[in-house]
Amino acid sequence: MEKTWNNKAWFMVLPVLLLVAFSAVIPLMTVVNYSVQDTFGNNEFFWAGTEWFSELLGSDRFYDALWRNLAFSLIILAIEVPLGIVIALSMPKTGWGVPLCLVTMALPLLIPWNVVGTIWQIFGRSDIGLLGRALTDLGIDYNYTRDPFAAWATVIVMDVWHWTSLVVLLCYAGLVSIPEAYYQAARIDGASRWAVFRYLQLPKMHRVLLIAVLLRFMDSFMIYTEPFVVTGGGPGNSTTFLSIDLVKMAIGQFDLGPAAAMSIVYFLIVLLLSWVFYTVMTNYGEGER
Amino acid sequence: MSDVTSTIAVPTRRARASVAGNSRGSARFAPLIPATYILFLMLPIYWLVNMSFKTNEEIQSRFTLWPENFTFRNYEVIFTDPSWYNGYINSIIYVALNTGISVAVALPAAYAFSRYRFLGDKHLFFWLLTNRMAPPAVFALPFFQLYSAFGLIDTHIAVALAHCLFNVPLAVWILEGFMSGVPKEIDETAYIDGYSFPRFFVKIFMPLIASGIGVACFFCFMFSWVELLIARTLTTTAAKPISAIMTRTVSASGMDWGVLAAAGVLTIIPGALVIWFVRNYIAKGFALGRV
């Protein structure tokens, strides 16, 4: 759509600007302020320069949390994206199955995140949970509070349970936009099922898939509540992701300086990712239209 | 002549048969995949609902797939104890406040982004997005200090304003997506007919994007409802949300699993009730209005 150049449009954006500035810019400035100062209590602050940043970037704790978080994000993407595509491809296109699938699949997306954690905490317990009990009865030693592998498996399966539907719904939205005539053309050309997927459905899903991957990557990169409720970051530090580590530092130990420095580094990473997301969202969309 | 038609017709017929056979073959098994997936989704929810109707004694001593002593006691506890049901009221108050504020300020902004180009519009749009993507963990501590300074800790408005951080950008993006689908000629015709901007916006434009407003409200409601970290940090007692209250079911006699499960079930219900109305827009909402 052709847009007119009109700087008065700023007045319409102003309320949003003020509100978000209040809830984003002022807090961020506080963080910047703390990240370069040291305190010994009593609200007395001393200039610390880049001390906290060099401490953070030289500490294993930060890198451990970062790699753990990256590994988590990549694992859930590797599971959720192919699974989401397969489910979206096999979903019904017409009839009573469509609303049924859409509603039941979207349900986990609307559950409060700590309740998702609670559900899986209960579900996985070997004394009262269905999953934990079943695994124990099968002779598998499964205890997510003791065994790091079980904790990781639980957190990953929980995320797959929680968010695969997002990939499914997005892919499905891409699939139903393919006109029936395309399939007829493919049929006349004698295209195999794989060829239909590879040369017709996948290119049509390309854009929504990209959005799904980016959204899942970013949201899993700031995951906090669900693993916190289930494992509390443990056993040991094995499921301590970036956000959990940051909250531990900022609110648990009240280490303002290091926590602020970590917030800024964390935020810069997110900013970079947002930029990739934005470029994809806007430029790719223009090419399609 | 007949030769030509036969050479063309034969591969076509074979191809059609093979594709049809293929699709028939996969069609037989296709419903199995979504069905299995839905089963996987429903199992943990079933277990939660199952537990919420059991007594604590049954939960801890016996392993039953269906409550033997069917009881409403867990729900009774929640509906009679003010410290429980106030949690729901608190949550609903700040979620409603947040939804109202977010959509009200997002409407004119989304209109500006969808209709006009202005100085710094793209940067502003991007900056809004970064707030949707910002980790709440980064903001928890500064929010606490900011709202302490204004004496707003433990009030509903504090949580409502804090949640604007990610809900206002979300509402702007979703509404912009819907508004861009409305042809610009409608605006121009209305101006020629002598409508003032506010009257045009309320009388003509808002009804046109009613579904978009509904979807934006739904997603603001949802993301405010599911968030825990900021809501928990900013409240102590008077405005404590249900999700934070759920973390304290440990009593002298051990975990009160039944009440915890019942509280969990009650938090799922609002989402489950409205999901039907937005089922066709869920993908669009999650993708920030960009599908």
PDB file of N, CA and C in Angstrom, chain B residues 35-119:
ATOM      1  N   ALA B  35      -4.035 -37.051  15.824  1.00  0.00           N
ATOM      2  CA  ALA B  35      -4.718 -37.694  16.956  1.00  0.00           C
ATOM      3  C   ALA B  35      -3.705 -38.052  18.044  1.00  0.00           C
ATOM      4  N   THR B  36      -2.566 -38.632  17.637  1.00  0.00           N
ATOM      5  CA  THR B  36      -1.536 -38.980  18.618  1.00  0.00           C
ATOM      6  C   THR B  36      -1.028 -37.729  19.309  1.00  0.00           C
ATOM      7  N   TYR B  37      -0.831 -36.685  18.521  1.00  0.00           N
ATOM      8  CA  TYR B  37      -0.315 -35.435  19.079  1.00  0.00           C
ATOM      9  C   TYR B  37      -1.294 -34.860  20.099  1.00  0.00           C
ATOM     10  N   ILE B  38      -2.590 -34.866  19.756  1.00  0.00           N
ATOM     11  CA  ILE B  38      -3.587 -34.321  20.678  1.00  0.00           C
ATOM     12  C   ILE B  38      -3.619 -35.159  21.951  1.00  0.00           C
ATOM     13  N   LEU B  39      -3.467 -36.463  21.778  1.00  0.00           N
ATOM     14  CA  LEU B  39      -3.421 -37.343  22.954  1.00  0.00           C
ATOM     15  C   LEU B  39      -2.261 -36.951  23.863  1.00  0.00           C
ATOM     16  N   PHE B  40      -1.106 -36.713  23.244  1.00  0.00           N
ATOM     17  CA  PHE B  40       0.079 -36.299  23.992  1.00  0.00           C
ATOM     18  C   PHE B  40      -0.172 -34.972  24.715  1.00  0.00           C
ATOM     19  N   LEU B  41      -0.898 -34.067  24.052  1.00  0.00           N
ATOM     20  CA  LEU B  41      -1.188 -32.772  24.677  1.00  0.00           C
ATOM     21  C   LEU B  41      -2.156 -32.915  25.838  1.00  0.00           C
ATOM     22  N   MET B  42      -3.105 -33.835  25.681  1.00  0.00           N
ATOM     23  CA  MET B  42      -4.175 -33.918  26.670  1.00  0.00           C
ATOM     24  C   MET B  42      -3.778 -34.719  27.907  1.00  0.00           C
ATOM     25  N   LEU B  43      -2.813 -35.632  27.765  1.00  0.00           N
ATOM     26  CA  LEU B  43      -2.465 -36.504  28.892  1.00  0.00           C
ATOM     27  C   LEU B  43      -2.107 -35.731  30.164  1.00  0.00           C
ATOM     28  N   PRO B  44      -1.144 -34.785  30.118  1.00  0.00           N
ATOM     29  CA  PRO B  44      -0.820 -34.076  31.354  1.00  0.00           C
ATOM     30  C   PRO B  44      -1.993 -33.269  31.892  1.00  0.00           C
ATOM     31  N   ILE B  45      -2.839 -32.724  30.979  1.00  0.00           N
ATOM     32  CA  ILE B  45      -3.986 -31.941  31.443  1.00  0.00           C
ATOM     33  C   ILE B  45      -4.990 -32.870  32.116  1.00  0.00           C
ATOM     34  N   TYR B  46      -5.192 -34.040  31.491  1.00  0.00           N
ATOM     35  CA  TYR B  46      -6.084 -35.036  32.095  1.00  0.00           C
ATOM     36  C   TYR B  46      -5.616 -35.373  33.507  1.00  0.00           C
ATOM     37  N   TRP B  47      -4.310 -35.546  33.671  1.00  0.00           N
ATOM     38  CA  TRP B  47      -3.784 -35.934  34.976  1.00  0.00           C
ATOM     39  C   TRP B  47      -4.030 -34.835  36.002  1.00  0.00           C
ATOM     40  N   LEU B  48      -3.886 -33.576  35.575  1.00  0.00           N
ATOM     41  CA  LEU B  48      -4.128 -32.451  36.480  1.00  0.00           C
ATOM     42  C   LEU B  48      -5.601 -32.427  36.907  1.00  0.00           C
ATOM     43  N   VAL B  49      -6.511 -32.567  35.930  1.00  0.00           N
ATOM     44  CA  VAL B  49      -7.938 -32.541  36.233  1.00  0.00           C
ATOM     45  C   VAL B  49      -8.293 -33.717  37.144  1.00  0.00           C
ATOM     46  N   ASN B  50      -7.740 -34.879  36.805  1.00  0.00           N
ATOM     47  CA  ASN B  50      -7.961 -36.078  37.597  1.00  0.00           C
ATOM     48  C   ASN B  50      -7.566 -35.840  39.047  1.00  0.00           C
ATOM     49  N   MET B  51      -6.384 -35.252  39.232  1.00  0.00           N
ATOM     50  CA  MET B  51      -5.880 -35.019  40.587  1.00  0.00           C
ATOM     51  C   MET B  51      -6.724 -34.015  41.343  1.00  0.00           C
ATOM     52  N   SER B  52      -7.287 -33.048  40.613  1.00  0.00           N
ATOM     53  CA  SER B  52      -8.012 -31.986  41.305  1.00  0.00           C
ATOM     54  C   SER B  52      -9.295 -32.511  41.937  1.00  0.00           C
ATOM     55  N   PHE B  53      -9.768 -33.677  41.496  1.00  0.00           N
ATOM     56  CA  PHE B  53     -10.985 -34.237  42.087  1.00  0.00           C
ATOM     57  C   PHE B  53     -10.688 -35.336  43.095  1.00  0.00           C
ATOM     58  N   LYS B  54      -9.401 -35.496  43.441  1.00  0.00           N
ATOM     59  CA  LYS B  54      -9.040 -36.530  44.404  1.00  0.00           C
ATOM     60  C   LYS B  54      -8.783 -35.911  45.772  1.00  0.00           C
ATOM     61  N   THR B  55      -8.860 -36.728  46.798  1.00  0.00           N
ATOM     62  CA  THR B  55      -8.428 -36.284  48.122  1.00  0.00           C
ATOM     63  C   THR B  55      -6.914 -36.439  48.202  1.00  0.00           C
ATOM     64  N   ASN B  56      -6.279 -35.660  49.060  1.00  0.00           N
ATOM     65  CA  ASN B  56      -4.826 -35.760  49.198  1.00  0.00           C
ATOM     66  C   ASN B  56      -4.400 -37.157  49.619  1.00  0.00           C
ATOM     67  N   GLU B  57      -5.242 -37.781  50.429  1.00  0.00           N
ATOM     68  CA  GLU B  57      -4.927 -39.134  50.909  1.00  0.00           C
ATOM     69  C   GLU B  57      -4.827 -40.084  49.707  1.00  0.00           C
ATOM     70  N   GLU B  58      -5.791 -39.942  48.778  1.00  0.00           N
ATOM     71  CA  GLU B  58      -5.792 -40.832  47.612  1.00  0.00           C
ATOM     72  C   GLU B  58      -4.615 -40.520  46.689  1.00  0.00           C
ATOM     73  N   ILE B  59      -4.308 -39.217  46.535  1.00  0.00           N
ATOM     74  CA  ILE B  59      -3.198 -38.847  45.653  1.00  0.00           C
ATOM     75  C   ILE B  59      -1.909 -39.490  46.126  1.00  0.00           C
ATOM     76  N   GLN B  60      -1.700 -39.442  47.436  1.00  0.00           N
ATOM     77  CA  GLN B  60      -0.405 -39.877  47.940  1.00  0.00           C
ATOM     78  C   GLN B  60      -0.310 -41.378  48.191  1.00  0.00           C
ATOM     79  N   SER B  61      -1.437 -42.030  48.441  1.00  0.00           N
ATOM     80  CA  SER B  61      -1.322 -43.443  48.826  1.00  0.00           C
ATOM     81  C   SER B  61      -1.631 -44.382  47.676  1.00  0.00           C
ATOM     82  N   ARG B  62      -2.572 -44.026  46.812  1.00  0.00           N
ATOM     83  CA  ARG B  62      -2.948 -44.974  45.761  1.00  0.00           C
ATOM     84  C   ARG B  62      -2.725 -44.341  44.396  1.00  0.00           C
ATOM     85  N   PHE B  63      -2.501 -45.208  43.405  1.00  0.00           N
ATOM     86  CA  PHE B  63      -2.308 -44.732  42.040  1.00  0.00           C
ATOM     87  C   PHE B  63      -3.548 -45.088  41.248  1.00  0.00           C
ATOM     88  N   THR B  64      -4.439 -44.103  41.053  1.00  0.00           N
ATOM     89  CA  THR B  64      -5.700 -44.406  40.389  1.00  0.00           C
ATOM     90  C   THR B  64      -5.855 -43.530  39.163  1.00  0.00           C
ATOM     91  N   LEU B  65      -6.342 -44.132  38.089  1.00  0.00           N
ATOM     92  CA  LEU B  65      -6.518 -43.389  36.846  1.00  0.00           C
ATOM     93  C   LEU B  65      -7.791 -42.566  36.867  1.00  0.00           C
ATOM     94  N   TRP B  66      -8.639 -42.815  37.822  1.00  0.00           N
ATOM     95  CA  TRP B  66      -9.902 -42.096  37.935  1.00  0.00           C
ATOM     96  C   TRP B  66     -10.152 -41.897  39.417  1.00  0.00           C
ATOM     97  N   PRO B  67     -10.623 -40.710  39.876  1.00  0.00           N
ATOM     98  CA  PRO B  67     -10.786 -40.515  41.321  1.00  0.00           C
ATOM     99  C   PRO B  67     -11.756 -41.531  41.929  1.00  0.00           C
ATOM    100  N   GLU B  68     -11.315 -42.232  42.948  1.00  0.00           N
ATOM    101  CA  GLU B  68     -12.192 -43.212  43.600  1.00  0.00           C
ATOM    102  C   GLU B  68     -13.184 -42.512  44.506  1.00  0.00           C
ATOM    103  N   ASN B  69     -12.656 -41.593  45.330  1.00  0.00           N
ATOM    104  CA  ASN B  69     -13.538 -40.806  46.181  1.00  0.00           C
ATOM    105  C   ASN B  69     -13.662 -39.431  45.547  1.00  0.00           C
ATOM    106  N   PHE B  70     -14.588 -39.330  44.594  1.00  0.00           N
ATOM    107  CA  PHE B  70     -14.756 -38.087  43.857  1.00  0.00           C
ATOM    108  C   PHE B  70     -15.114 -36.960  44.829  1.00  0.00           C
ATOM    109  N   THR B  71     -14.313 -35.867  44.808  1.00  0.00           N
ATOM    110  CA  THR B  71     -14.555 -34.814  45.787  1.00  0.00           C
ATOM    111  C   THR B  71     -14.410 -33.428  45.173  1.00  0.00           C
ATOM    112  N   PHE B  72     -15.229 -32.491  45.642  1.00  0.00           N
ATOM    113  CA  PHE B  72     -15.098 -31.101  45.231  1.00  0.00           C
ATOM    114  C   PHE B  72     -14.354 -30.291  46.285  1.00  0.00           C
ATOM    115  N   ARG B  73     -13.825 -30.982  47.276  1.00  0.00           N
ATOM    116  CA  ARG B  73     -13.216 -30.310  48.419  1.00  0.00           C
ATOM    117  C   ARG B  73     -12.134 -29.327  47.989  1.00  0.00           C
ATOM    118  N   ASN B  74     -11.299 -29.719  47.009  1.00  0.00           N
ATOM    119  CA  ASN B  74     -10.203 -28.845  46.584  1.00  0.00           C
ATOM    120  C   ASN B  74     -10.717 -27.544  46.001  1.00  0.00           C
ATOM    121  N   TYR B  75     -11.806 -27.643  45.223  1.00  0.00           N
ATOM    122  CA  TYR B  75     -12.381 -26.426  44.649  1.00  0.00           C
ATOM    123  C   TYR B  75     -13.053 -25.589  45.727  1.00  0.00           C
ATOM    124  N   GLU B  76     -13.673 -26.301  46.706  1.00  0.00           N
ATOM    125  CA  GLU B  76     -14.305 -25.578  47.807  1.00  0.00           C
ATOM    126  C   GLU B  76     -13.282 -24.737  48.555  1.00  0.00           C
ATOM    127  N   VAL B  77     -12.112 -25.300  48.798  1.00  0.00           N
ATOM    128  CA  VAL B  77     -11.050 -24.569  49.498  1.00  0.00           C
ATOM    129  C   VAL B  77     -10.762 -23.273  48.766  1.00  0.00           C
ATOM    130  N   ILE B  78     -10.639 -23.355  47.441  1.00  0.00           N
ATOM    131  CA  ILE B  78     -10.277 -22.163  46.673  1.00  0.00           C
ATOM    132  C   ILE B  78     -11.397 -21.130  46.695  1.00  0.00           C
ATOM    133  N   PHE B  79     -12.645 -21.600  46.559  1.00  0.00           N
ATOM    134  CA  PHE B  79     -13.745 -20.637  46.470  1.00  0.00           C
ATOM    135  C   PHE B  79     -14.166 -20.080  47.824  1.00  0.00           C
ATOM    136  N   THR B  80     -13.716 -20.674  48.929  1.00  0.00           N
ATOM    137  CA  THR B  80     -14.114 -20.151  50.235  1.00  0.00           C
ATOM    138  C   THR B  80     -12.989 -19.397  50.936  1.00  0.00           C
ATOM    139  N   ASP B  81     -11.729 -19.676  50.567  1.00  0.00           N
ATOM    140  CA  ASP B  81     -10.612 -19.029  51.247  1.00  0.00           C
ATOM    141  C   ASP B  81     -10.256 -17.732  50.504  1.00  0.00           C
ATOM    142  N   PRO B  82     -10.418 -16.573  51.160  1.00  0.00           N
ATOM    143  CA  PRO B  82     -10.155 -15.307  50.460  1.00  0.00           C
ATOM    144  C   PRO B  82      -8.737 -15.221  49.903  1.00  0.00           C
ATOM    145  N   SER B  83      -7.758 -15.795  50.610  1.00  0.00           N
ATOM    146  CA  SER B  83      -6.390 -15.670  50.104  1.00  0.00           C
ATOM    147  C   SER B  83      -6.231 -16.417  48.781  1.00  0.00           C
ATOM    148  N   TRP B  84      -7.106 -17.391  48.503  1.00  0.00           N
ATOM    149  CA  TRP B  84      -7.078 -18.062  47.206  1.00  0.00           C
ATOM    150  C   TRP B  84      -7.853 -17.289  46.156  1.00  0.00           C
ATOM    151  N   TYR B  85      -9.160 -17.047  46.446  1.00  0.00           N
ATOM    152  CA  TYR B  85      -9.955 -16.460  45.356  1.00  0.00           C
ATOM    153  C   TYR B  85      -9.585 -15.012  45.090  1.00  0.00           C
ATOM    154  N   ASN B  86      -8.997 -14.330  46.083  1.00  0.00           N
ATOM    155  CA  ASN B  86      -8.521 -12.980  45.810  1.00  0.00           C
ATOM    156  C   ASN B  86      -7.412 -12.982  44.757  1.00  0.00           C
ATOM    157  N   GLY B  87      -6.672 -14.072  44.710  1.00  0.00           N
ATOM    158  CA  GLY B  87      -5.633 -14.189  43.687  1.00  0.00           C
ATOM    159  C   GLY B  87      -6.231 -14.103  42.292  1.00  0.00           C
ATOM    160  N   TYR B  88      -7.358 -14.795  42.092  1.00  0.00           N
ATOM    161  CA  TYR B  88      -8.012 -14.742  40.782  1.00  0.00           C
ATOM    162  C   TYR B  88      -8.520 -13.336  40.502  1.00  0.00           C
ATOM    163  N   ILE B  89      -9.112 -12.722  41.547  1.00  0.00           N
ATOM    164  CA  ILE B  89      -9.649 -11.369  41.352  1.00  0.00           C
ATOM    165  C   ILE B  89      -8.508 -10.413  41.003  1.00  0.00           C
ATOM    166  N   ASN B  90      -7.398 -10.513  41.746  1.00  0.00           N
ATOM    167  CA  ASN B  90      -6.254  -9.648  41.457  1.00  0.00           C
ATOM    168  C   ASN B  90      -5.769  -9.835  40.024  1.00  0.00           C
ATOM    169  N   SER B  91      -5.607 -11.087  39.641  1.00  0.00           N
ATOM    170  CA  SER B  91      -5.132 -11.367  38.281  1.00  0.00           C
ATOM    171  C   SER B  91      -6.073 -10.739  37.265  1.00  0.00           C
ATOM    172  N   ILE B  92      -7.368 -10.953  37.461  1.00  0.00           N
ATOM    173  CA  ILE B  92      -8.324 -10.454  36.469  1.00  0.00           C
ATOM    174  C   ILE B  92      -8.295  -8.924  36.424  1.00  0.00           C
ATOM    175  N   ILE B  93      -8.142  -8.274  37.593  1.00  0.00           N
ATOM    176  CA  ILE B  93      -8.123  -6.807  37.601  1.00  0.00           C
ATOM    177  C   ILE B  93      -6.935  -6.287  36.791  1.00  0.00           C
ATOM    178  N   TYR B  94      -5.725  -6.784  37.086  1.00  0.00           N
ATOM    179  CA  TYR B  94      -4.600  -6.186  36.363  1.00  0.00           C
ATOM    180  C   TYR B  94      -4.571  -6.597  34.899  1.00  0.00           C
ATOM    181  N   VAL B  95      -5.063  -7.807  34.603  1.00  0.00           N
ATOM    182  CA  VAL B  95      -5.106  -8.225  33.199  1.00  0.00           C
ATOM    183  C   VAL B  95      -6.083  -7.343  32.420  1.00  0.00           C
ATOM    184  N   ALA B  96      -7.251  -7.052  33.027  1.00  0.00           N
ATOM    185  CA  ALA B  96      -8.241  -6.218  32.346  1.00  0.00           C
ATOM    186  C   ALA B  96      -7.710  -4.799  32.163  1.00  0.00           C
ATOM    187  N   LEU B  97      -7.089  -4.257  33.224  1.00  0.00           N
ATOM    188  CA  LEU B  97      -6.506  -2.918  33.119  1.00  0.00           C
ATOM    189  C   LEU B  97      -5.483  -2.883  31.997  1.00  0.00           C
ATOM    190  N   ASN B  98      -4.611  -3.879  31.991  1.00  0.00           N
ATOM    191  CA  ASN B  98      -3.557  -3.909  30.993  1.00  0.00           C
ATOM    192  C   ASN B  98      -4.127  -4.002  29.585  1.00  0.00           C
ATOM    193  N   THR B  99      -5.127  -4.885  29.396  1.00  0.00           N
ATOM    194  CA  THR B  99      -5.707  -5.045  28.067  1.00  0.00           C
ATOM    195  C   THR B  99      -6.317  -3.729  27.601  1.00  0.00           C
ATOM    196  N   GLY B 100      -7.052  -3.066  28.509  1.00  0.00           N
ATOM    197  CA  GLY B 100      -7.673  -1.801  28.160  1.00  0.00           C
ATOM    198  C   GLY B 100      -6.643  -0.758  27.752  1.00  0.00           C
ATOM    199  N   ILE B 101      -5.629  -0.589  28.587  1.00  0.00           N
ATOM    200  CA  ILE B 101      -4.610   0.421  28.300  1.00  0.00           C
ATOM    201  C   ILE B 101      -3.905   0.090  26.984  1.00  0.00           C
ATOM    202  N   SER B 102      -3.465  -1.160  26.858  1.00  0.00           N
ATOM    203  CA  SER B 102      -2.662  -1.545  25.688  1.00  0.00           C
ATOM    204  C   SER B 102      -3.416  -1.279  24.392  1.00  0.00           C
ATOM    205  N   VAL B 103      -4.654  -1.769  24.314  1.00  0.00           N
ATOM    206  CA  VAL B 103      -5.378  -1.642  23.054  1.00  0.00           C
ATOM    207  C   VAL B 103      -5.736  -0.179  22.794  1.00  0.00           C
ATOM    208  N   ALA B 104      -6.082   0.568  23.854  1.00  0.00           N
ATOM    209  CA  ALA B 104      -6.459   1.966  23.663  1.00  0.00           C
ATOM    210  C   ALA B 104      -5.299   2.784  23.086  1.00  0.00           C
ATOM    211  N   VAL B 105      -4.092   2.598  23.596  1.00  0.00           N
ATOM    212  CA  VAL B 105      -2.989   3.399  23.055  1.00  0.00           C
ATOM    213  C   VAL B 105      -2.481   2.818  21.737  1.00  0.00           C
ATOM    214  N   ALA B 106      -2.693   1.508  21.542  1.00  0.00           N
ATOM    215  CA  ALA B 106      -2.165   0.890  20.326  1.00  0.00           C
ATOM    216  C   ALA B 106      -2.985   1.244  19.093  1.00  0.00           C
ATOM    217  N   LEU B 107      -4.293   1.495  19.288  1.00  0.00           N
ATOM    218  CA  LEU B 107      -5.160   1.743  18.117  1.00  0.00           C
ATOM    219  C   LEU B 107      -4.686   2.915  17.256  1.00  0.00           C
ATOM    220  N   PRO B 108      -4.539   4.133  17.831  1.00  0.00           N
ATOM    221  CA  PRO B 108      -4.067   5.232  16.970  1.00  0.00           C
ATOM    222  C   PRO B 108      -2.661   4.987  16.423  1.00  0.00           C
ATOM    223  N   ALA B 109      -1.792   4.400  17.238  1.00  0.00           N
ATOM    224  CA  ALA B 109      -0.426   4.165  16.769  1.00  0.00           C
ATOM    225  C   ALA B 109      -0.411   3.202  15.588  1.00  0.00           C
ATOM    226  N   ALA B 110      -1.201   2.126  15.696  1.00  0.00           N
ATOM    227  CA  ALA B 110      -1.240   1.159  14.604  1.00  0.00           C
ATOM    228  C   ALA B 110      -1.780   1.809  13.335  1.00  0.00           C
ATOM    229  N   TYR B 111      -2.774   2.710  13.509  1.00  0.00           N
ATOM    230  CA  TYR B 111      -3.313   3.412  12.343  1.00  0.00           C
ATOM    231  C   TYR B 111      -2.214   4.255  11.693  1.00  0.00           C
ATOM    232  N   ALA B 112      -1.443   4.956  12.533  1.00  0.00           N
ATOM    233  CA  ALA B 112      -0.364   5.780  11.990  1.00  0.00           C
ATOM    234  C   ALA B 112       0.639   4.926  11.226  1.00  0.00           C
ATOM    235  N   PHE B 113       1.015   3.784  11.801  1.00  0.00           N
ATOM    236  CA  PHE B 113       2.013   2.929  11.139  1.00  0.00           C
ATOM    237  C   PHE B 113       1.466   2.337   9.843  1.00  0.00           C
ATOM    238  N   SER B 114       0.156   2.050   9.804  1.00  0.00           N
ATOM    239  CA  SER B 114      -0.351   1.380   8.607  1.00  0.00           C
ATOM    240  C   SER B 114      -0.675   2.369   7.497  1.00  0.00           C
ATOM    241  N   ARG B 115      -0.903   3.676   7.831  1.00  0.00           N
ATOM    242  CA  ARG B 115      -1.341   4.616   6.807  1.00  0.00           C
ATOM    243  C   ARG B 115      -0.290   5.650   6.409  1.00  0.00           C
ATOM    244  N   TYR B 116       0.599   5.999   7.327  1.00  0.00           N
ATOM    245  CA  TYR B 116       1.497   7.113   7.051  1.00  0.00           C
ATOM    246  C   TYR B 116       2.961   6.702   7.131  1.00  0.00           C
ATOM    247  N   ARG B 117       3.777   7.486   6.450  1.00  0.00           N
ATOM    248  CA  ARG B 117       5.218   7.415   6.645  1.00  0.00           C
ATOM    249  C   ARG B 117       5.605   8.674   7.392  1.00  0.00           C
ATOM    250  N   PHE B 118       6.428   8.524   8.409  1.00  0.00           N
ATOM    251  CA  PHE B 118       6.856   9.723   9.125  1.00  0.00           C
ATOM    252  C   PHE B 118       8.278   9.521   9.615  1.00  0.00           C
ATOM    253  N   LEU B 119       8.825  10.611  10.118  1.00  0.00           N
ATOM    254  CA  LEU B 119      10.236  10.598  10.497  1.00  0.00           C
ATOM    255  C   LEU B 119      10.498   9.494  11.535  1.00  0.00           C
TER     256      LEU B 119
END
